Coordinates of C-alpha atoms and ligand atoms in Angstrom, one line a residue:
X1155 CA -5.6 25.7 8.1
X1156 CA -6.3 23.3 5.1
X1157 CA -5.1 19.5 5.4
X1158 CA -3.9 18.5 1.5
X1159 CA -3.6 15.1 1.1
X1160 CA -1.6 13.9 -2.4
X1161 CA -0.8 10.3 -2.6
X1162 CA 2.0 9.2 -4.8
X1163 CA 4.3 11.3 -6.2
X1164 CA 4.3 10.7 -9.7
X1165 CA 4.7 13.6 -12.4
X1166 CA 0.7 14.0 -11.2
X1167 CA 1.2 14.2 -7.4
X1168 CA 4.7 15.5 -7.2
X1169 CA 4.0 18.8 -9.5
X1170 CA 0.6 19.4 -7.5
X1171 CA 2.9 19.5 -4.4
X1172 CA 5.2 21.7 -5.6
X1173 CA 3.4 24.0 -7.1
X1174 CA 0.9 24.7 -4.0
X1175 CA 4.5 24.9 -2.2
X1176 CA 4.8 28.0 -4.2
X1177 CA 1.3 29.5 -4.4
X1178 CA 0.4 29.0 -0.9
X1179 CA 2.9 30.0 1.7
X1180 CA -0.3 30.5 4.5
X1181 CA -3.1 28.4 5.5
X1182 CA -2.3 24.9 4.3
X1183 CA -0.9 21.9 5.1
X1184 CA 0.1 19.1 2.8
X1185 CA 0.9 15.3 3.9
X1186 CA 2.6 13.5 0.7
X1187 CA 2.5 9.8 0.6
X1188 CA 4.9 7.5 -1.4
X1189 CA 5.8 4.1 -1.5
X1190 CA 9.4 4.7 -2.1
X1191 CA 11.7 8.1 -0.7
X1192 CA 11.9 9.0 -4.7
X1193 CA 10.6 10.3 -7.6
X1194 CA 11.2 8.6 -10.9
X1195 CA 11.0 9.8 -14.1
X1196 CA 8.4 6.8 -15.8
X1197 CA 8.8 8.0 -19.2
X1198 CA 12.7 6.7 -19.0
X1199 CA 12.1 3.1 -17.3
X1200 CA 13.2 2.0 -20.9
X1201 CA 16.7 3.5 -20.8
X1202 CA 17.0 1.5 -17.3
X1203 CA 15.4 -1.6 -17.9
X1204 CA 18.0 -1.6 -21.1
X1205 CA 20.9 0.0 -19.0
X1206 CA 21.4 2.8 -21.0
X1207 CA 20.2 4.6 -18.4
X1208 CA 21.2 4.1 -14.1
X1209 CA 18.4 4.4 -11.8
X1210 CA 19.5 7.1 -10.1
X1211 CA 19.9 9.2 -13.4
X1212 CA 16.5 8.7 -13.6
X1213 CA 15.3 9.3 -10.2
X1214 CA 15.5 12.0 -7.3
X1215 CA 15.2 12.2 -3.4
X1216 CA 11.3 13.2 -3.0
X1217 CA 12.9 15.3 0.2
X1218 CA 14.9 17.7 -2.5
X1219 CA 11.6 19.3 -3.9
X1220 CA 9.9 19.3 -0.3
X1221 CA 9.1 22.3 2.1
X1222 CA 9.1 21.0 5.3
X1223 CA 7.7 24.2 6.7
X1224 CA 4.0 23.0 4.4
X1225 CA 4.7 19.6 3.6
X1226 CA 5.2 16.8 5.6
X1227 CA 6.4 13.8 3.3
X1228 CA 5.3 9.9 4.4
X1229 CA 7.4 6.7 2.7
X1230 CA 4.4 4.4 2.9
X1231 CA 2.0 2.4 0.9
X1232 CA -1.5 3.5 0.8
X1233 CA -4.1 0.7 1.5
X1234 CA -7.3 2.7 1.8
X1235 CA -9.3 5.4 0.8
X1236 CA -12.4 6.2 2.7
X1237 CA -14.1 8.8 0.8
X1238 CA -17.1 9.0 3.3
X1239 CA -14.7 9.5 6.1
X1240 CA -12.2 12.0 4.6
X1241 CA -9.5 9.1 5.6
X1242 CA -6.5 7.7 4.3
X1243 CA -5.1 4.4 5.6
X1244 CA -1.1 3.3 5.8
X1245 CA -0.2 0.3 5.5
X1246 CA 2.3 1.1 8.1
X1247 CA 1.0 3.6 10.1
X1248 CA -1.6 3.2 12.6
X1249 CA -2.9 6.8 12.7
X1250 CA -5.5 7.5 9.7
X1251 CA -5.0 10.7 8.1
X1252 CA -7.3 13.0 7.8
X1253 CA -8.0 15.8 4.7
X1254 CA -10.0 18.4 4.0
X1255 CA -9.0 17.9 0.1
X1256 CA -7.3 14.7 -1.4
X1257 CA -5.5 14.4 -4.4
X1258 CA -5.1 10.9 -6.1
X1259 CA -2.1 10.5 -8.2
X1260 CA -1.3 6.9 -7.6
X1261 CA -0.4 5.9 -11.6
X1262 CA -0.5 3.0 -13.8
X1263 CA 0.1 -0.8 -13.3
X1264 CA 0.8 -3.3 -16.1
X1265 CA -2.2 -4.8 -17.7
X1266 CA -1.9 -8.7 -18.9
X1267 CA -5.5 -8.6 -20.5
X1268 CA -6.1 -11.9 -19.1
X1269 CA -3.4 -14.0 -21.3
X1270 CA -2.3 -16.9 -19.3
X1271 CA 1.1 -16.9 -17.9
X1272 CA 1.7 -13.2 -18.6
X1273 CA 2.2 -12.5 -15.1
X1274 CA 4.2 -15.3 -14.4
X1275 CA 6.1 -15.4 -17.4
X1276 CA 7.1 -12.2 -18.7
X1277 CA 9.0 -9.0 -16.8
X1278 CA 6.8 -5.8 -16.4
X1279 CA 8.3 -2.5 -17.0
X1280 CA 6.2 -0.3 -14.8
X1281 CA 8.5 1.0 -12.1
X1282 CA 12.1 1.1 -10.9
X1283 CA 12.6 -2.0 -9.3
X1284 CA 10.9 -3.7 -12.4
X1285 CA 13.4 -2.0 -14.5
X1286 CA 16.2 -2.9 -12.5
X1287 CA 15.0 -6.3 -12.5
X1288 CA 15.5 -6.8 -16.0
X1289 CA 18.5 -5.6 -16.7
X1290 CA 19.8 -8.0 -14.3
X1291 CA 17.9 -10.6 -15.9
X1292 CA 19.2 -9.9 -19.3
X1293 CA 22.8 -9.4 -17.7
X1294 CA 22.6 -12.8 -16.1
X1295 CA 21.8 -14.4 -19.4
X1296 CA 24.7 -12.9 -21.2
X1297 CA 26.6 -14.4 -18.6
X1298 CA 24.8 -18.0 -18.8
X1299 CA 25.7 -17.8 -22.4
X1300 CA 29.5 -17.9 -22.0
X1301 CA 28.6 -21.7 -20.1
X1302 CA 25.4 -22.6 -21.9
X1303 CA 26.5 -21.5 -25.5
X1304 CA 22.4 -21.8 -26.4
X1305 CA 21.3 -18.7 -28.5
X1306 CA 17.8 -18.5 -26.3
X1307 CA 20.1 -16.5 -23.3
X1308 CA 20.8 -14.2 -26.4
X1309 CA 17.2 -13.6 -27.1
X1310 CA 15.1 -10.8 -26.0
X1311 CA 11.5 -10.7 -26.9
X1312 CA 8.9 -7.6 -26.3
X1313 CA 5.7 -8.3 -25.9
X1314 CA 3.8 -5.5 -27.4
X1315 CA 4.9 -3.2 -30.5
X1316 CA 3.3 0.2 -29.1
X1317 CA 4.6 3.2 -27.7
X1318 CA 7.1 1.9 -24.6
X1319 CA 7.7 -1.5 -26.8
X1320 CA 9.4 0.5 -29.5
X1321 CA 11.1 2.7 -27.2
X1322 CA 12.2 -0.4 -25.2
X1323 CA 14.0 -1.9 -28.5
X1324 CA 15.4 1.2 -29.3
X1325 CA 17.1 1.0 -26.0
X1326 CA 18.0 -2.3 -26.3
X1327 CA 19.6 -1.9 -29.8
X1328 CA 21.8 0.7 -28.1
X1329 CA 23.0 -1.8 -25.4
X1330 CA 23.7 -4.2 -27.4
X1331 CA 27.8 -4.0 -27.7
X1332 CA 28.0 -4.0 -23.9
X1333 CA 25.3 -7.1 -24.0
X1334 CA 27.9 -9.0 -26.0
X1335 CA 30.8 -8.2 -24.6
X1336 CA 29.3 -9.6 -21.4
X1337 CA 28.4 -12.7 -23.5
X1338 CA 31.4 -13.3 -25.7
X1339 CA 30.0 -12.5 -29.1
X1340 CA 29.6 -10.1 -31.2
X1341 CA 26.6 -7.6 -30.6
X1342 CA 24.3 -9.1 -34.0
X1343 CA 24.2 -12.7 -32.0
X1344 CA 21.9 -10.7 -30.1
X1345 CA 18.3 -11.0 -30.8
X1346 CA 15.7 -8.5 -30.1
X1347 CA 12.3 -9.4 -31.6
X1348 CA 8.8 -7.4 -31.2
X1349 CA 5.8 -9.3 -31.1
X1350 CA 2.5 -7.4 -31.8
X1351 CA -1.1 -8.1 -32.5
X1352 CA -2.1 -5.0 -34.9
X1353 CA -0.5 -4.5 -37.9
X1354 CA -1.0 -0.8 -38.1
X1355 CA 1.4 0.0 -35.2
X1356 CA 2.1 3.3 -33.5
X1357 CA -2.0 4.8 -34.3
X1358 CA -1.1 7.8 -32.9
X1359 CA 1.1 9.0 -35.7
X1360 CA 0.1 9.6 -39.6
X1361 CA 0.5 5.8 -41.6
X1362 CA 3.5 7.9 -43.4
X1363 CA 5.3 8.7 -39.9
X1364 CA 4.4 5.6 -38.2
X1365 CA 5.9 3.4 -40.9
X1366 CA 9.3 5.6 -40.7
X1367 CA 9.1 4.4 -36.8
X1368 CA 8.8 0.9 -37.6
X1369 CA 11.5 1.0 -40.4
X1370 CA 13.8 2.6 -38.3
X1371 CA 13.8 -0.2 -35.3
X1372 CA 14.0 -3.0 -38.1
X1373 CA 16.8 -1.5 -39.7
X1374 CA 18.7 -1.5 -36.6
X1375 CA 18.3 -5.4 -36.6
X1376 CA 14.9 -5.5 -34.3
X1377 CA 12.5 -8.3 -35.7
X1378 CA 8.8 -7.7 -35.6
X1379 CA 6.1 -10.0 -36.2
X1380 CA 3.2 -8.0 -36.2
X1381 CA 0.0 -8.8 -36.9
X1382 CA 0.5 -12.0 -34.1
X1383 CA -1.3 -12.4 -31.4
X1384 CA -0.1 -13.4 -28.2
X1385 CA -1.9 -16.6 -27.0
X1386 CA 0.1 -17.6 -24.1
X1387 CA 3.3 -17.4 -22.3
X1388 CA 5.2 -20.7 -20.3
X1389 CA 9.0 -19.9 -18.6
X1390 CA 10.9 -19.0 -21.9
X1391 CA 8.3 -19.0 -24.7
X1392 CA 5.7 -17.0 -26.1
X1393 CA 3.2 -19.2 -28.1
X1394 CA 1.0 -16.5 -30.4
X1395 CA -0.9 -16.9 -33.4
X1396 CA -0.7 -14.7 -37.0
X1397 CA -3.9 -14.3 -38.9
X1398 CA -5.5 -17.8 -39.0
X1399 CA -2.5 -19.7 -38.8
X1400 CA -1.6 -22.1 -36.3
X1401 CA -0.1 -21.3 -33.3
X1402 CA 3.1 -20.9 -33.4
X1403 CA 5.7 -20.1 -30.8
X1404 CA 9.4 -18.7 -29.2
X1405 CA 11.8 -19.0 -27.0
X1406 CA 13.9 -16.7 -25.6
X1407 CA 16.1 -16.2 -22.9
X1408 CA 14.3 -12.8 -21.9
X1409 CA 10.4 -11.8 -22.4
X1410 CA 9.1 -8.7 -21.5
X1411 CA 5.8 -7.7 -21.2
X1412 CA 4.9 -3.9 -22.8
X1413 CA 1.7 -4.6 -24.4
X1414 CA -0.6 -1.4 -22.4
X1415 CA -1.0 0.0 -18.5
X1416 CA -4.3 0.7 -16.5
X1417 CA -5.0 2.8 -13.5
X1418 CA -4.3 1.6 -10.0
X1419 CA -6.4 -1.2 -9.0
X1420 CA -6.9 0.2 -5.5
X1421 CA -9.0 2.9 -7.1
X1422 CA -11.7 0.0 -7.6
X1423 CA -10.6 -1.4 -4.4
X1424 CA -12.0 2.0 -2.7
X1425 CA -15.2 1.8 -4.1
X1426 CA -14.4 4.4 -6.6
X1427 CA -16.8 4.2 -10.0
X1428 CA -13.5 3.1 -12.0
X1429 CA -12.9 1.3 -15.5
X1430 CA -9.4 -0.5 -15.1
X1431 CA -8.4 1.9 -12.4
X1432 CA -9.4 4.6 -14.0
X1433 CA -12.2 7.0 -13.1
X1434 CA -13.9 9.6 -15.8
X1435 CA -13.7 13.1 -13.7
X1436 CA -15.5 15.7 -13.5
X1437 CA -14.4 19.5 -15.4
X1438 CA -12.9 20.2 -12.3
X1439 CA -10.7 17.0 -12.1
X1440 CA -12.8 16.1 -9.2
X1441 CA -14.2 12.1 -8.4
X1442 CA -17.9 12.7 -9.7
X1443 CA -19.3 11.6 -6.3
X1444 CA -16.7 13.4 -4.0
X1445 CA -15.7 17.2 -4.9
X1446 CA -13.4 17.0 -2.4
X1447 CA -10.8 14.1 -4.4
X1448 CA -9.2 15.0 -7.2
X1449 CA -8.0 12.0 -9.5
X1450 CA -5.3 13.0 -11.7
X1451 CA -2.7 11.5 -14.1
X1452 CA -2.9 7.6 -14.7
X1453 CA -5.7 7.2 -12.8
X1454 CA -8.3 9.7 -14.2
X1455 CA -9.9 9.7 -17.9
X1456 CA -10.7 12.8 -19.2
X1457 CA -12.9 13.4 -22.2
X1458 CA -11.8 15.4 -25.2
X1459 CA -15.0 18.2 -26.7
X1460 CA -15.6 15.7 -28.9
X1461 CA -16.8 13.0 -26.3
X1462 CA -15.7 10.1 -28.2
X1463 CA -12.5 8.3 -26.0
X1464 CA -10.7 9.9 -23.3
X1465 CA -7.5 11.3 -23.6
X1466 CA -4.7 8.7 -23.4
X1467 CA -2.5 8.6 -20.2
X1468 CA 0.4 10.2 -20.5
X1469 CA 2.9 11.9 -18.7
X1470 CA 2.0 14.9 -20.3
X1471 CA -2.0 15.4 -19.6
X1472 CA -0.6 14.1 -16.0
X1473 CA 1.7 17.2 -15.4
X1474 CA -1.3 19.4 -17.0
X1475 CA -3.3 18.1 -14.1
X1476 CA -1.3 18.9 -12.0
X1477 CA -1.1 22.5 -13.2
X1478 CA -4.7 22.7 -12.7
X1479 CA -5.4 20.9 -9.6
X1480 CA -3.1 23.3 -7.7
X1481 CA -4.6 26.3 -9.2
X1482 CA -8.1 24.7 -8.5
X1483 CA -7.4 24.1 -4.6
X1484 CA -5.8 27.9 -4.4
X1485 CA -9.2 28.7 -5.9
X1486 CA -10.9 26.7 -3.2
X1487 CA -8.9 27.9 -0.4
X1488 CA -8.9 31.6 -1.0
X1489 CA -12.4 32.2 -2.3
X1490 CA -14.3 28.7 -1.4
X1491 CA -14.6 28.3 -5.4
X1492 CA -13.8 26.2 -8.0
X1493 CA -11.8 28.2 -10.9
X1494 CA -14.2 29.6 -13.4
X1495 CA -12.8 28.0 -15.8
X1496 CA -12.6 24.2 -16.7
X1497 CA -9.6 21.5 -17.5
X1498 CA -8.7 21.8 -21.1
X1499 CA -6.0 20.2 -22.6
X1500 CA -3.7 20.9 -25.9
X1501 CA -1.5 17.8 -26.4
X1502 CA 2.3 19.5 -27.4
X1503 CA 2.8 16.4 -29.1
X1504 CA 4.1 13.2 -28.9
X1505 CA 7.9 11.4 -29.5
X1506 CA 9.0 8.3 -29.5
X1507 CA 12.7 7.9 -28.6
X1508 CA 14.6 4.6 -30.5
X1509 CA 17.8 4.8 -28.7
X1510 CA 19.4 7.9 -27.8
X1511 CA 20.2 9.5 -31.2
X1512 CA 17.0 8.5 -33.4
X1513 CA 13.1 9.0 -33.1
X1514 CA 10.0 10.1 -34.7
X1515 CA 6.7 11.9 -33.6
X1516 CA 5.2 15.1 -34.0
X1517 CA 5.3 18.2 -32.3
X1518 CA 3.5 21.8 -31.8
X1519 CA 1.8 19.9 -35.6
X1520 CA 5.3 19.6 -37.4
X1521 CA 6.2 15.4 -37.7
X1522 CA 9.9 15.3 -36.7
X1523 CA 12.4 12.2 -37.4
X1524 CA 15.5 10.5 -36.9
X1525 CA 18.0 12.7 -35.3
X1526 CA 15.9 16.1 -34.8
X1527 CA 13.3 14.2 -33.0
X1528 CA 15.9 12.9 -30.4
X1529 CA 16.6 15.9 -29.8
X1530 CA 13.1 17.2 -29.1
X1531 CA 12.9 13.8 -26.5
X1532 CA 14.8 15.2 -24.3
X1533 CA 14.2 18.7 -24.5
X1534 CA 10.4 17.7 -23.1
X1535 CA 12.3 15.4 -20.7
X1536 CA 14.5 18.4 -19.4
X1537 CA 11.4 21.1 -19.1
X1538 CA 9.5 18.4 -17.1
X1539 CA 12.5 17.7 -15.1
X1540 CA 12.9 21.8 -14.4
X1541 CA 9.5 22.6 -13.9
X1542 CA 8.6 19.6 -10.8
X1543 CA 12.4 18.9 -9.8
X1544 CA 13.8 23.0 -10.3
X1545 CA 17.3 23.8 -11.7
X1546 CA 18.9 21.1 -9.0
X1547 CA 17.9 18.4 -10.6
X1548 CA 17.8 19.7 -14.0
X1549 CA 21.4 20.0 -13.9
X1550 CA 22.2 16.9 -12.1
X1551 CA 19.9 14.7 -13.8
X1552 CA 19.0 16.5 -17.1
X1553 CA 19.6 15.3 -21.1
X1554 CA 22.4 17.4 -22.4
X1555 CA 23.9 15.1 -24.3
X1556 CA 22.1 16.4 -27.6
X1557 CA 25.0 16.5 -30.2
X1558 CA 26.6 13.5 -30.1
Ligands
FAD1680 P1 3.2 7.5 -12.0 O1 4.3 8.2 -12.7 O2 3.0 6.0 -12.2 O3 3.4 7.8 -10.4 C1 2.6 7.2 -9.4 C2 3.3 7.2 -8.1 O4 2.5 6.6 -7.1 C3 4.6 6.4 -8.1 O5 5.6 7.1 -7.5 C4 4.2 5.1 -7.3 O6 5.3 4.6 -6.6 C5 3.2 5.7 -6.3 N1 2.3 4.7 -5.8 C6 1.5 3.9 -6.5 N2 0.7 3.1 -5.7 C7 1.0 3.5 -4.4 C8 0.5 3.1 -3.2 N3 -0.4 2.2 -3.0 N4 1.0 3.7 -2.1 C9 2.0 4.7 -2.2 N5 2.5 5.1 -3.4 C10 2.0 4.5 -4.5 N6 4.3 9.5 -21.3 C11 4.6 10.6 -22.0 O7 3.9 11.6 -21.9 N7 5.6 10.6 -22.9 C12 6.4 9.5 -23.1 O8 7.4 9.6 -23.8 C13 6.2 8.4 -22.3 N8 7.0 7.3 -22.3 C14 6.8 6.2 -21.5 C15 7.8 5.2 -21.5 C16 7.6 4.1 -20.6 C17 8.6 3.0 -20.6 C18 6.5 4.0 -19.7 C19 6.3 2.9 -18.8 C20 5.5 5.1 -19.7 C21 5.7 6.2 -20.6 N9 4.8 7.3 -20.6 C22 5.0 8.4 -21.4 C23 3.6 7.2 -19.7 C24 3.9 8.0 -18.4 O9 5.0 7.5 -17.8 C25 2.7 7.9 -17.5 O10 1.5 8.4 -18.1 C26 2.9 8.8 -16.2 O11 4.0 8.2 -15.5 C27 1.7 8.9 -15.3 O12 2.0 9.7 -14.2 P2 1.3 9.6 -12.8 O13 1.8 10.7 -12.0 O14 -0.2 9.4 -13.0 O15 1.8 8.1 -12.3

């Protein structure tokens, strides 16, 4: 009997478990760790930080996609790593576990790059609680307003114009109405602004499709001042600097912070060869120094053919991961052999939501907009949804709210 051990059940960890559920009925044994009981869907912490979204539309009970004839699942935060010993440590659990393989799934954390007061300052977006956390915040603002009367508590400033920045104002353009009926005025009182250092936003996309991106947020009343560098951030203001200028700076009552993610600092922590919590694997999605740990999803770089930069992180390449590192340990188990063939991976495409009815990105090479796009959103949302959580929580959780 094999021991598996996954820890965190991201889109990374939680597909790898489900899908050696189903290829493996016979000689294995997986222990899944998590720090809470569910799984969230990441790429719609916007929709809850905003409150277009509940929590629990975004999230399911790990237990519904468990077997607890193969896996036993542990609500626990991992502190350790020993890759020497073959050991995983709890923070509240005395007994160590033991595996024979281990799979490393433990995701993204928000990355301040240093700027003073970030991390005081500014809300990350990174997880449920986070989310949550905001849309209090902004909620108890609209309510100060009604007292305070000061525009600030109407003021909502992103810090970062890139892929979950956008997204994020989309959202918040949505929520608006309800934001100001909370507050007493009417829903243009309230102020969204984007504040971004490049000027050349969304690099993923053609100039042509990009721009279309930006127009749309602005033209649904979003400032951005791009091309501004963020210099600092104190309780309520962001202090930046465009071009040469002097610095100049903002106040608002709410300032989040979206400007990138790294990998999981406890990869470094565990004396794994990482860059910001992210270590470059092997074909095989293996730790270069440990065949027997595979590192997938936010915590891995892989390398394109070309060689050049990694892949970016994405829910997407995490979920292709996934696909392979179960295939891999069936490999492994039945035959004592890696799978003859290497990771590859064929991006499907990328779309940016803004709001629940626009969007722009490109998919399977055609560049889709406005209302079409939205609908693609959430036709990848739904397949991910089927293919980890299984018709249960497709229909319970899933986007079909496509023609409205
Ligand atoms: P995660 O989803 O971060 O999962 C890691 C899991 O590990 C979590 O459940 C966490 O609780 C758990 N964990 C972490 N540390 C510990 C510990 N010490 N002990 C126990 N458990 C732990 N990607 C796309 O492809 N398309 C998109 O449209 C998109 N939109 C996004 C929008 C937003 C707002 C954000 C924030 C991200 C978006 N992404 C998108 C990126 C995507 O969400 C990530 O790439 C993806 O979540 C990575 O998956 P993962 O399984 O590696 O990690």
């Amino acid at each position: 009997m094999k021991e598996v051990v996954v820890l965190g059940a991201g889109y990374a960890g939680l597909k790898t478990v489900v899908l050696l559920q189903k290829k493996l009925k016979n000689n294995i044994h997986i222990t899944l760790v998590n720090r809470n009981s569910y799984h969230y869907e990441a790429t719609d912490l916007h929709e809850t930080a905003a409150g277009t979204q509940s929590a629990s539309r975004i999230s399911y009970p790990i237990s519904d996609v468990i077997n607890p004839q193969i896996t036993t699942f542990i609500q626990d935060e991992v502190v350790k790593i020993d890759s020497e010993k073959k050991t995983v440590k709890l923070a509240g659990h005395e007994e160590l576990l033991h595996y024979d393989y281990c799979v490393l799934g433990l995701g993204f954390v928000s990355e301040t790059f240093g700027i003073p007061g970030a991390k005081e300052n500014a809300f990350p977006i990174t997880n449920v609680k986070e989310a949550l956390a905001i849309y209090d915040h902004i909620i108890a603002k609209m309510k100060d307003y009604r007292t305070s009367h000061n525009p600030e508590d109407l003021h909502i400033i992103i810090c970062g114009g890139g892929f979950t920045g956008i997204e994020l104002a989309g959202a918040l353009v949505d929520a608006r109405p309800s934001y100001a009926k909370i507050a007493g005025v009417s829903p243009n009182e309230i102020k969204i602004t984007i504040i971004e250092a490049s000027t050349r936003l969304m690099p993923m996309f053609s100039e042509d499709l990009a721009d279309y991106g930006v127009n749309l947020v602005k033209n649904l009343g979003v400032q951005l001042l791009d091309g501004s560098r963020i210099s600092k951030i104190e309780p309520g203001k962001v202090s930046y600097r465009h071009a040469d200028e002097e610095e100049q700076s903002m106040t608002a009552g709410t300032i989040i912070w979206t400007t990138g993610v790294s990998g999981n600092p406890l990869m470094e922590e565990c004396g794994f060869n990482a860059k910001r919590g992210r270590v470059l694997v092997t074909d095989h999605l293996t730790d270069p120094q440990h065949d027997d740990i595979y590192i997938i999803g936010d915590v891995a770089a892989v390398m394109p053919p070309d060689g050049k930069r990694p892949y970016p992180t994405t829910a997407q390449i995490a979920l292709a991961m996934a696909d392979y590192t179960a295939e891999d340990i069936v490999s492994r188990i039945k035959t004592g052999k890696h799978e003859e063939k290497p990771f590859t991976y064929k991006s499907l495409g990328t779309v940016a939501s803004v709001g629940n009815t626009h969007g722009f990105g490109e998919a399977m090479g055609h560049e889709l907009r406005g209302y079409l796009a939205s609908v693609m959103k959430k036709i990848i949302a739904d397949r991910s949804l089927m293919e980890t959580g299984g018709i249960k929580e497709l229909l319970s959780k899933g986007r079909f709210d496509l023609y409205h």
